[in-house]
Structures are given as C-alpha cells and as structure tokens.
mmCIF file of C-alpha atoms in Angstrom:
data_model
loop_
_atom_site.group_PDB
_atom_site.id
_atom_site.type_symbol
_atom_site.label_atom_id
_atom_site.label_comp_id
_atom_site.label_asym_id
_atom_site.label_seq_id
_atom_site.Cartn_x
_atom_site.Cartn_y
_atom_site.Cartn_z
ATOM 1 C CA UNK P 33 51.181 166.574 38.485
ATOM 2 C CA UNK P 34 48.392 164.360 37.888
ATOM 3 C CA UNK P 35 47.251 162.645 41.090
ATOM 4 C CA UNK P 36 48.792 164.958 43.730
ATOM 5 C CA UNK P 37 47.075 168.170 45.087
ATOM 6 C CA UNK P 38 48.318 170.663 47.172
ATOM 7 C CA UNK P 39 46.611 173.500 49.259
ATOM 8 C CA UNK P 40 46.937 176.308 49.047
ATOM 9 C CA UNK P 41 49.231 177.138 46.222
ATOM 10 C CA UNK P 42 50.109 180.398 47.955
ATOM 11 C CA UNK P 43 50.648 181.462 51.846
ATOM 12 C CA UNK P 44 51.881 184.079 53.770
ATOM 13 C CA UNK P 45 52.599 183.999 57.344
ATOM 14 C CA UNK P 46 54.130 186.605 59.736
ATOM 15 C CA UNK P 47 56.816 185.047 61.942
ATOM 16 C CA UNK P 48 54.934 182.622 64.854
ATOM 17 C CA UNK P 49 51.741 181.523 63.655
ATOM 18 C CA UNK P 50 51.058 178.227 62.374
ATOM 19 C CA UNK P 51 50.003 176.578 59.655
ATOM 20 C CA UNK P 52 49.155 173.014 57.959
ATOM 21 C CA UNK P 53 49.786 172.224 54.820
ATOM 22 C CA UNK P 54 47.578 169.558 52.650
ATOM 23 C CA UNK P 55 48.600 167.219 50.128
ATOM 24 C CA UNK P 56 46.401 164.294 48.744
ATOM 25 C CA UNK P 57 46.571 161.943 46.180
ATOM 26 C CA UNK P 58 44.115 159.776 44.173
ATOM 27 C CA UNK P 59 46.525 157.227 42.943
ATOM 28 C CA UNK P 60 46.454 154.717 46.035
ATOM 29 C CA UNK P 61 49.872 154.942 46.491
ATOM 30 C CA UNK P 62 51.727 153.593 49.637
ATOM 31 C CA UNK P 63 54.436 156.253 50.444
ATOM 32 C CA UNK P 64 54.511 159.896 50.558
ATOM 33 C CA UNK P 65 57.075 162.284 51.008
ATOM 34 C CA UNK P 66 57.454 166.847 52.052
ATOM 35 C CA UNK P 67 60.424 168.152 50.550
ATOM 36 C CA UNK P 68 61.379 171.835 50.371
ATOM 37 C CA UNK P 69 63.361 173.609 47.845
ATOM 38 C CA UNK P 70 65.441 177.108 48.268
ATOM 39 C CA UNK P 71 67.394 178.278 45.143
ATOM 40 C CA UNK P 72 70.884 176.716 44.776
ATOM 41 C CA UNK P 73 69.967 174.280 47.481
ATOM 42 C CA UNK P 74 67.740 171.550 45.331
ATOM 43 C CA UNK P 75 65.480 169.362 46.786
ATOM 44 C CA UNK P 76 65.382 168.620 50.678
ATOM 45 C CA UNK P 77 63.182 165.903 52.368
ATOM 46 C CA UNK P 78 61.717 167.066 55.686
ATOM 47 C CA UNK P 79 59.253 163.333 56.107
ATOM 48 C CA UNK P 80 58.513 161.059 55.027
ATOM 49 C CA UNK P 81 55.441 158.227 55.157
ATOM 50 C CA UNK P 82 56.328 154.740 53.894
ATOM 51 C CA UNK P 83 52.639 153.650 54.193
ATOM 52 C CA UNK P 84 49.360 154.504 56.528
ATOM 53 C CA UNK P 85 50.304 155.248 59.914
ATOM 54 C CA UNK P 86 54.508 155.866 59.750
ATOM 55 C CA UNK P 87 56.252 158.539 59.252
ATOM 56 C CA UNK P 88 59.722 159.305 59.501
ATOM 57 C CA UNK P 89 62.191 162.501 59.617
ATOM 58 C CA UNK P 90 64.344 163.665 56.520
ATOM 59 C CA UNK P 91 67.203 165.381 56.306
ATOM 60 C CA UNK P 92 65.929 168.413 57.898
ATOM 61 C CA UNK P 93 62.701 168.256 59.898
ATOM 62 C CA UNK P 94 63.457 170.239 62.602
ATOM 63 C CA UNK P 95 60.562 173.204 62.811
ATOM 64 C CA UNK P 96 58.010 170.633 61.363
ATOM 65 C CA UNK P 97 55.404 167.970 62.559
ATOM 66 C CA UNK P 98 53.110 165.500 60.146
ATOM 67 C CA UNK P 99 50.533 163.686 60.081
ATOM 68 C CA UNK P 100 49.559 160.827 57.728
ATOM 69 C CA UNK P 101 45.698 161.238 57.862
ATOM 70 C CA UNK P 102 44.849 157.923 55.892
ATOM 71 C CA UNK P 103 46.445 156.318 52.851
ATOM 72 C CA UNK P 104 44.981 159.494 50.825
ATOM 73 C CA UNK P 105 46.453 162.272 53.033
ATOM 74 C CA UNK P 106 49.584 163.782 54.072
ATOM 75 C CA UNK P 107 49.473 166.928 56.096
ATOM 76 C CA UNK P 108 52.646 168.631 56.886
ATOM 77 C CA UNK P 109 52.731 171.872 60.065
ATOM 78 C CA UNK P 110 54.505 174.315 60.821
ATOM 79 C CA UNK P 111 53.704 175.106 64.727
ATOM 80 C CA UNK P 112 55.745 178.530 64.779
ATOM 81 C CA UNK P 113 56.372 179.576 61.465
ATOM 82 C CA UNK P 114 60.252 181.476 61.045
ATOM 83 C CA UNK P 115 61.505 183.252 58.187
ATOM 84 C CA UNK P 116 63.932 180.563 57.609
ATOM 85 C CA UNK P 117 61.206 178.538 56.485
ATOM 86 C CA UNK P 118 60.176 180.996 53.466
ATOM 87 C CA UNK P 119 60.448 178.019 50.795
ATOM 88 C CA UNK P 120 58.263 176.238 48.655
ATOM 89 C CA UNK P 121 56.840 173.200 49.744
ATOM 90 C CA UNK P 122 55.961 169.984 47.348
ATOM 91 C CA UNK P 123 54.515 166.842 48.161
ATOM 92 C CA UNK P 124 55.152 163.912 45.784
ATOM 93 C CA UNK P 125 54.412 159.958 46.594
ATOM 94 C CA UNK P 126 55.922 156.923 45.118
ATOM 95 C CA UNK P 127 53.869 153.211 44.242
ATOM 96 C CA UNK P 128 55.315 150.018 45.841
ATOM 97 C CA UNK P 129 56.133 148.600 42.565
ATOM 98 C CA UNK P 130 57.465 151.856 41.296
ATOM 99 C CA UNK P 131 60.503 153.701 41.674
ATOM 100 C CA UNK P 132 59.327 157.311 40.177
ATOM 101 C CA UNK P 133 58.052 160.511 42.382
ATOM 102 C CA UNK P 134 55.303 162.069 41.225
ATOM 103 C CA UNK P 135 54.988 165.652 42.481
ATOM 104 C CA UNK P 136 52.435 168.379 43.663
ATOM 105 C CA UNK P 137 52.164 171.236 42.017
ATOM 106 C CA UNK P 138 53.805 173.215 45.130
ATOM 107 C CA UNK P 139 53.128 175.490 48.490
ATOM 108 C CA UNK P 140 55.227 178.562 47.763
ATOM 109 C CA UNK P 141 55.114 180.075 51.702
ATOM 110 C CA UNK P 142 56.434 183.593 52.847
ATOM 111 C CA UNK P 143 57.302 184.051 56.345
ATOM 112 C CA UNK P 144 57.619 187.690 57.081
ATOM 113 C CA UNK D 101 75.930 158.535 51.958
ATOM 114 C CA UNK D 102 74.299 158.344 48.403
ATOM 115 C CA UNK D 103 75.001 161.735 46.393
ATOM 116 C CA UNK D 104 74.257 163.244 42.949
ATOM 117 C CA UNK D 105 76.303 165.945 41.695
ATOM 118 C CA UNK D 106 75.355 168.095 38.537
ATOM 119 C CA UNK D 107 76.462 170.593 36.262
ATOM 120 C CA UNK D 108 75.649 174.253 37.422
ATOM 121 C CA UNK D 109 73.634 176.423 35.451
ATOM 122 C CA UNK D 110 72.427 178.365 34.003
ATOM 123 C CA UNK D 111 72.967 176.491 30.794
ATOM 124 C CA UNK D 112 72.137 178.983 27.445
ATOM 125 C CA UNK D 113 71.718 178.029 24.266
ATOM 126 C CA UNK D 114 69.953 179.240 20.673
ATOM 127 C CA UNK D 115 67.537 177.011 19.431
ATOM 128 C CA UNK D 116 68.378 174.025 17.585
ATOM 129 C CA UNK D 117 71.795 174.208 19.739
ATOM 130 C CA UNK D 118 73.481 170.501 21.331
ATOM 131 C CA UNK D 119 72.540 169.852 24.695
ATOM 132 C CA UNK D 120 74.628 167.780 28.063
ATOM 133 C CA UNK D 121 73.758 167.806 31.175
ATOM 134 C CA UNK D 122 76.190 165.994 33.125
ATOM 135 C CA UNK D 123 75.289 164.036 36.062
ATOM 136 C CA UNK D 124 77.334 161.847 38.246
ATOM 137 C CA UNK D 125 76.419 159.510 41.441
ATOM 138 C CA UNK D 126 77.749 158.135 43.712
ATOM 139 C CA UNK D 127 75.982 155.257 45.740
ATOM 140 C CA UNK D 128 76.961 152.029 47.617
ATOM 141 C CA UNK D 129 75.492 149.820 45.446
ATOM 142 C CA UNK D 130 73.445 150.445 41.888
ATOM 143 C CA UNK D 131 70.404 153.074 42.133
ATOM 144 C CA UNK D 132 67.775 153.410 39.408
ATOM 145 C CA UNK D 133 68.585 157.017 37.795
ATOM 146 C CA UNK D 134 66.162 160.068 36.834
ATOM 147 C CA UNK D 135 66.076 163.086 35.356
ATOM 148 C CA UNK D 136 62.599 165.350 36.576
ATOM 149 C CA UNK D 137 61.920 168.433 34.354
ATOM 150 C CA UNK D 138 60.064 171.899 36.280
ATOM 151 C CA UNK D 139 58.680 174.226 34.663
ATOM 152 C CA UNK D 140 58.119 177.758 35.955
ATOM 153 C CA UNK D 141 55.770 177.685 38.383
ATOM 154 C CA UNK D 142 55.150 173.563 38.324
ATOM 155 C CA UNK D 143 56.381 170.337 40.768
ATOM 156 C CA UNK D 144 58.798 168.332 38.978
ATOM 157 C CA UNK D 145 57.876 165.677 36.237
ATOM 158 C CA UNK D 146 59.657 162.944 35.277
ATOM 159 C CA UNK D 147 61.601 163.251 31.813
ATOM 160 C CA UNK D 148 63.268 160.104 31.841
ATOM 161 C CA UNK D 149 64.778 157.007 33.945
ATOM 162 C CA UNK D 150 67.286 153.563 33.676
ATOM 163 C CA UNK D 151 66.929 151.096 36.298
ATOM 164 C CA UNK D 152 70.074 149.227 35.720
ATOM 165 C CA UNK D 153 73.696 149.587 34.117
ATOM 166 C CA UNK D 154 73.558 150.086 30.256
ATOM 167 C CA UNK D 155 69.905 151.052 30.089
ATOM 168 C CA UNK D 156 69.275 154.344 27.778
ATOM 169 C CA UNK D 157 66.313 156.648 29.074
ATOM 170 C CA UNK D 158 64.705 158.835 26.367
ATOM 171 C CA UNK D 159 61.897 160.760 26.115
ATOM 172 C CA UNK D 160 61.061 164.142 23.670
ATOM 173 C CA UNK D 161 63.843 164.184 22.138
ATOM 174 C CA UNK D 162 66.446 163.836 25.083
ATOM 175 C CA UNK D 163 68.292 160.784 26.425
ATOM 176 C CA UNK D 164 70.399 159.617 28.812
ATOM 177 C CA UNK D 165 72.417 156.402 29.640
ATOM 178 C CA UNK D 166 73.507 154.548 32.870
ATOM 179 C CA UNK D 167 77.730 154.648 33.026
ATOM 180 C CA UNK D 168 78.439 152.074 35.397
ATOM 181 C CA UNK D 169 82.214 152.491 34.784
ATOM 182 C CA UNK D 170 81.970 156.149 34.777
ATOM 183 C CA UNK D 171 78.855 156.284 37.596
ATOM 184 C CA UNK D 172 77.150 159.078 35.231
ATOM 185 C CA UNK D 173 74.088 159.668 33.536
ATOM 186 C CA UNK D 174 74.034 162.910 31.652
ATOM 187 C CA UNK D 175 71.252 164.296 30.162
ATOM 188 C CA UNK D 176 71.524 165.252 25.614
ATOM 189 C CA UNK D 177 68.958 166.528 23.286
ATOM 190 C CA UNK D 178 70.426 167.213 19.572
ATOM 191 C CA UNK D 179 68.315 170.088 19.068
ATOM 192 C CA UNK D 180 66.558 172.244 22.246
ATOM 193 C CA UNK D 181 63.827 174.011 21.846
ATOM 194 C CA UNK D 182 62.511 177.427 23.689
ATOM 195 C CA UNK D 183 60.066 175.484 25.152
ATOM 196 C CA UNK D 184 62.554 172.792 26.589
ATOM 197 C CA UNK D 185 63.404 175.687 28.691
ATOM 198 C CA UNK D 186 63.445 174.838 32.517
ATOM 199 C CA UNK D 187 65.077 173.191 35.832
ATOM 200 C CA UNK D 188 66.753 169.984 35.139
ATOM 201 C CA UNK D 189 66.791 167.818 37.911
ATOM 202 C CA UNK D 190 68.943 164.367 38.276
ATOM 203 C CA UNK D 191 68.476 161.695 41.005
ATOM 204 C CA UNK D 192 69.311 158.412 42.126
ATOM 205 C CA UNK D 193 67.458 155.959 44.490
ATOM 206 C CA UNK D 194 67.188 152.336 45.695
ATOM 207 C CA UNK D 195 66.405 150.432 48.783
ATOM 208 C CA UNK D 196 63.211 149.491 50.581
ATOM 209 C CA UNK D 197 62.265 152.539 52.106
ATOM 210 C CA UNK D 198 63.247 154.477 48.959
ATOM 211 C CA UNK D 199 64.487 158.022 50.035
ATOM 212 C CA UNK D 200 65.986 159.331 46.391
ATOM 213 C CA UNK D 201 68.709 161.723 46.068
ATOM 214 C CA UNK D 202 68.226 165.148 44.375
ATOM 215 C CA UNK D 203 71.063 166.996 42.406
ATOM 216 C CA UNK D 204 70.809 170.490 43.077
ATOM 217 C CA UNK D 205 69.081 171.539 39.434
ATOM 218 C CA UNK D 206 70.694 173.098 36.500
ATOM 219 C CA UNK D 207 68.475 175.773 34.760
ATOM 220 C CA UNK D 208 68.462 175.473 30.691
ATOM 221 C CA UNK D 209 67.381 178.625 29.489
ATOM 222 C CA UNK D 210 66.682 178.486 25.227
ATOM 223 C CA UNK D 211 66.631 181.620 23.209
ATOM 224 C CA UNK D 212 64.995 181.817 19.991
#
C-alpha cells in the first residue's frame, strides 16, 4: 500500500451526520478511484477521477459526492450518512502507462 | 458489460496442499488480467498480471495464464503456505478510461 494513504482507518457515525473521507497519494499518478466492499459483494466503484479536475460516477454513487482536490488528493463524502453505507472504503489510483491499482490501506466506517 | 466470475470460497487446505483458483471473464474485446491478494486488515496488492493471450503471471510461488480459448485465468501454487492465507481477488480491465472489473473474492484459508 505504498503510495496511498487513507484517513482515518476507523469511523463511526450515527445515522445523518456527515463525513469526508481522505485519500492521497505520492506517486503522481493521473487517475484515482473510491470503491467499497461488503462481504460476498467484492469490490464496487462509487467514482472515479481520470485526472485533475474530473470525476465521474461508478456503479453505485448514489449517497456520495467527491472532490478531486489536486492531482495529490481525492476526498470522497458522505452528506447524510445511512446504515446502508456501513462498509469499508479504499482508495487506489492507477499511472497512465500502467494498468495495475494500487490500494489504500482502507476506511472501515460504522453507521449506527 | 465486462464481468469476472470466480470460484467461491472459502477454499481450505493443509500446508504444502495444490492450489486453483479458477477465474473466468468475459469482455468484448481482450482485457489485461490480475489477481490482488488482501490480507486481514490490508487494501489489496497485486500478486500477479498478463496483458495479452498466452502470457503466464507468477509471482511467490503462484501463477496464472491468459486462456484466450477458454477466457480464464486461474490462479495455482504447488505448495500453500499458512501465510498465503487470505482474499484472492481476480480482475480484468482495458480501455482508456480504465474502470477494472472485480470478481467477488475467494478466501484461502491454510492450516498448518
């Protein structure tokens, strides 16, 4: 996980409140990419960031806003947190002449 | 759409026990392949990858090769070891804006 950092590592929200999550990466790579993952259910892309300044929605973004900061920085929020979104969260980003992810060590979030 | 199934786990074995993973895809034209490796508590890492048909990915002791005919890569190791225990993850991905597809994980579990 080299290159990709995550904060926090652990959260707990009660159902409603917000929260952003941080993920930023030292290896000057263009794209960047939120998934979630829920037992059984593998990986799920909420957005993703092809470079600085675009984003665009995954397979299930709904519940979810981001922001791509700069080239270093991809924030992803949750406005009104619901238990459905009890998950945990990784970021991972991906080099332009490179076809391999390289993930975040992980958000694990509890909404009560 | 693109898809990746896998085998369902959890996969058990002794040490020193034979290994497959199977893995099949199915895309519209010819993805580059993965396998990531998580360990508890961990983002995903990649283990191995083939960019084009024919092409063997190995790395520690496991391997995998790109079926065209059969659209499978499934994962082997000749002899696991407890720590080789963790999620096995396969995935497939090509195209400019790169969004990968994620099998659902198989969980190898190795007892001594």
């Amino acid at each position: 996980n080299a290159g990709v950092t995550q904060t926090p590592k652990f959260q707990v929200l009660k159902t409603g409140q917000s929260m952003t999550l941080q993920c930023a990466q030292d290896m000057n790579h263009n794209s960047m990419y939120w998934y979630r993952q829920d037992p059984g259910m593998g990986l799920r892309l909420i957005y993703y960031s092809a470079s600085e300044g675009t984003t665009d929605k995954g397979e299930v973004p709904n519940g979810y806003n981001v922001s791509r900061l700069n080239k270093r920085e991809f924030s992803l929020r949750l406005e009104s947190a619901a238990p459905s979104q009890t998950s945990v969260y990784f970021c991972a980003i991906r080099g332009a002449s490179t076809d391999t992810q390289y993930f975040g060590p992980g958000t694990r979030l509890t909404v009560l | 759409g693109d898809s990746v199934t896998q085998m369902e786990g959890p996969v058990t074995l002794s040490e020193e026990a034979f290994l497959t993973i199977n893995c099949t895809y199915t895309a519209t034209g010819y993805p580059s392949l993965f396998w990531y490796v998580q360990y508890p508590g961990e983002g995903l890492q990649l283990l191995l990858k083939a960019t084009k048909a024919d092409d063997k990915g190995s790395n520690k002791g496991f391997e995998a090769t790109y079926r065209k005919e059969t659209t499978s890569f499934h994962l082997e190791k000749g002899s696991v070891q407890v720590s080789d225990s963790a999620v096995y993850f396969c995935a497939g991905g090509s195209g400019g804006s790169y969004i990968p597809t994620f099998g659902r994980g198989t969980s190898l579990i190795v007892h001594p």
